[in-house]
């Protein structure tokens, strides 16, 4: 009986990890939503719309009225990568990617590799510059360990949510702190924060109530 118990305790964690992750593999795109999980509404303009050409997804600089805050997450079972773009005050957006590990409770985001949107694009028209989602590029990486912890809630097997209040709380518990919405602070090394958007949207007291009570909604797009 003791031998069986030892074997069970040894094998059970592996069985649990193997069966715990229930999101479908694929590419997920961020929207901003508010309301209950079973009856939410999305809000336009908080994050960027999808740019898709011939079946390929791209990150482009939104030089019209759209937001430059945008996130894609590529998931393959319990790992993957996040590709993002942030609105910045000067010099064009920040663009970046990071490896991730995840289960049904949390996404662990590695420190991202980042660069300015216009780096190494001399001679290209601003409107023509775009980055293929899924392609990891060279850039600057400020640390080697996990930079962010994002608690998730799975709504369907191809839809999940990140509550920004839970995000701030979780990162406080792991040595981080809630970053007040300081327009002069550099948020480029964080995936889920930007100068005036993403999770920092709920800290902006000038925004609509729907935004302040909103949350991140990720839907599988391919």
C-alpha positions as a printed Julia matrix, in Angstrom:
222×3 Matrix{Float64}:
   0.0    0.0     0.0
   2.83   2.4     0.85
   4.55   1.63   -2.47
   1.29   2.34   -4.33
   0.88   5.63   -2.44
   4.42   6.74   -3.29
   3.9    5.9    -6.97
   0.54   7.72   -7.0
   1.99  10.84   -5.4
   4.85  10.82   -7.89
   2.71  10.3   -10.98
  -0.32  12.45  -10.01
   1.35  15.86  -10.54
   2.34  14.86  -14.08
  -1.17  13.6   -14.84
  -2.64  16.8   -13.41
  -0.35  19.04  -15.46
  -0.99  17.05  -18.62
  -4.76  17.33  -18.31
  -5.09  20.72  -16.62
  -4.79  22.97  -19.66
  -8.08  23.24  -21.53
  -7.61  26.15  -23.95
  -7.37  25.23  -27.62
  -4.05  25.81  -29.32
  -4.01  28.74  -31.71
  -3.62  32.49  -31.98
  -5.58  34.75  -29.6
  -6.22  38.48  -29.99
  -7.03  41.03  -27.29
 -10.3   42.94  -27.0
 -11.5   45.15  -24.12
 -14.72  44.01  -22.45
 -16.92  44.84  -19.46
 -19.81  43.2   -17.69
 -20.41  39.65  -16.42
 -18.58  36.72  -17.95
 -21.72  35.26  -19.48
 -23.07  38.54  -20.87
 -20.12  40.84  -21.55
 -19.88  43.69  -24.07
 -16.77  44.82  -25.9
 -15.54  48.43  -26.09
 -14.02  49.76  -29.31
 -10.98  52.03  -29.29
  -9.24  50.82  -26.12
  -7.07  48.37  -28.06
  -6.22  48.08  -31.75
  -8.22  46.18  -34.32
  -6.92  43.15  -36.21
  -4.75  43.71  -39.3
  -4.88  40.65  -41.53
  -3.56  40.35  -45.1
  -3.89  37.12  -47.13
  -4.45  35.1   -43.98
  -1.43  36.57  -42.15
  -1.73  38.73  -39.02
   0.41  41.85  -38.68
   1.22  44.53  -36.13
   1.08  47.95  -37.81
   1.38  51.49  -36.55
  -2.15  52.87  -36.19
  -1.61  56.47  -37.26
  -5.32  57.24  -37.41
  -7.7   57.29  -34.43
  -7.17  53.66  -33.43
  -5.23  52.57  -30.37
  -1.7   51.29  -30.83
  -2.09  49.01  -27.8
  -2.42  45.48  -29.14
  -1.65  41.94  -27.96
  -1.63  38.54  -29.65
  -0.93  35.34  -27.73
   0.12  32.21  -29.59
  -0.7   29.11  -27.54
   0.5   25.57  -28.07
  -0.84  23.5   -25.16
   0.84  24.9   -22.04
   3.38  27.23  -23.62
   3.68  29.8   -26.36
   4.58  33.42  -26.96
   3.01  36.85  -26.74
   3.44  39.54  -29.42
   2.5   43.1   -28.54
   2.56  46.76  -29.51
   2.31  49.73  -27.13
   1.3   53.3   -27.7
   4.16  55.58  -26.65
   4.33  59.33  -26.1
   7.1   60.08  -28.6
   9.03  58.3   -31.31
   6.42  55.79  -32.4
   5.11  52.64  -30.72
   7.11  50.02  -28.84
   6.89  46.52  -30.27
   7.89  43.32  -28.5
   7.51  39.61  -27.88
   7.98  37.26  -24.92
   7.83  33.54  -24.25
   5.09  32.34  -21.91
   4.14  29.34  -19.82
   0.53  28.84  -18.8
  -2.1   26.6   -17.26
  -5.77  27.08  -16.47
  -4.96  29.58  -13.71
  -2.11  31.81  -14.78
   0.15  32.98  -17.59
   3.82  33.43  -16.69
   5.34  35.99  -19.05
   9.09  36.07  -19.55
  10.88  39.4   -19.75
  10.09  40.67  -23.25
  12.39  41.49  -26.13
  11.47  44.99  -27.27
  12.38  47.63  -29.83
  11.07  50.86  -31.27
   8.6   50.29  -34.09
  10.77  52.27  -36.53
  14.16  50.74  -35.7
  15.95  49.29  -38.75
  13.26  50.48  -41.15
  15.14  53.33  -42.87
  13.65  54.29  -46.21
  10.34  52.54  -45.64
   7.09  54.46  -45.72
   5.45  54.7   -42.28
   2.27  53.18  -43.67
   4.14  50.22  -45.21
   5.99  49.07  -42.06
   4.45  46.0   -40.47
   5.57  43.04  -38.37
   4.28  39.53  -38.9
   2.7   38.14  -35.75
   4.55  34.99  -34.7
   8.01  36.06  -35.91
  10.47  36.73  -33.08
  12.86  39.57  -33.83
  16.07  40.79  -32.18
  15.92  43.71  -29.77
  16.58  44.69  -26.17
  15.84  42.41  -23.22
  16.17  43.95  -19.78
  15.98  40.82  -17.59
  16.14  37.03  -17.77
  13.4   35.86  -15.41
   9.62  36.07  -15.35
   8.51  39.68  -15.62
   4.74  39.37  -15.21
   2.18  37.03  -13.71
  -1.26  37.2   -15.31
  -4.09  35.27  -13.62
  -6.53  34.01  -16.25
 -10.11  32.8   -16.23
 -11.17  30.47  -19.03
 -14.65  31.36  -20.33
 -14.72  28.84  -23.19
 -12.16  26.51  -24.68
 -11.18  29.3   -27.09
 -11.9   32.41  -24.98
 -10.25  33.61  -21.77
 -10.1   36.68  -19.62
  -7.46  38.61  -17.66
  -8.84  40.81  -14.9
  -6.5   43.77  -14.44
  -7.29  44.15  -10.73
  -6.22  40.52  -10.23
  -3.15  41.18  -12.39
  -2.05  44.07  -10.15
  -2.77  42.05   -7.0
  -0.82  39.03   -8.23
   2.22  41.05   -9.19
   2.17  42.83   -5.84
   2.27  39.43   -4.15
   5.33  38.46   -6.17
   7.39  41.54   -5.48
   5.85  43.9    -8.0
   3.62  46.86   -7.35
   0.66  48.52   -8.95
   2.04  51.04  -11.42
   0.16  54.28  -11.25
  -0.6   55.76  -14.62
   2.46  58.01  -14.91
   2.72  59.34  -18.49
   6.46  59.88  -18.06
   7.24  56.33  -16.94
   8.72  53.77  -19.32
   6.31  50.82  -19.59
   8.06  49.24  -22.58
   9.36  46.23  -20.63
   5.86  45.24  -19.49
   3.45  43.4   -21.78
   0.14  44.19  -20.06
   0.86  47.84  -19.22
   1.39  50.89  -21.39
   1.52  54.62  -20.83
  -2.22  55.18  -20.87
  -3.78  51.9   -21.91
  -4.05  48.15  -21.41
  -4.28  47.39  -17.68
  -3.41  51.0   -16.88
  -6.76  51.92  -18.42
  -8.49  51.03  -15.15
  -6.23  53.51  -13.31
  -7.19  56.42  -15.55
  -9.91  58.25  -13.65
 -10.86  60.29  -16.73
 -12.07  57.27  -18.67
 -15.65  56.01  -18.9
 -17.07  53.82  -16.15
 -17.25  50.89  -18.59
 -13.5   51.14  -19.14
 -12.67  51.44  -15.45
 -14.69  48.29  -14.76
 -13.42  46.54  -17.87
 -11.12  43.58  -18.4
  -9.0   41.92  -21.05
 -10.78  39.49  -23.34
  -8.76  37.12  -25.52
 -10.48  35.26  -28.37
  -8.92  32.68  -30.67
  -8.7   34.08  -34.2
  -6.9   31.21  -35.92
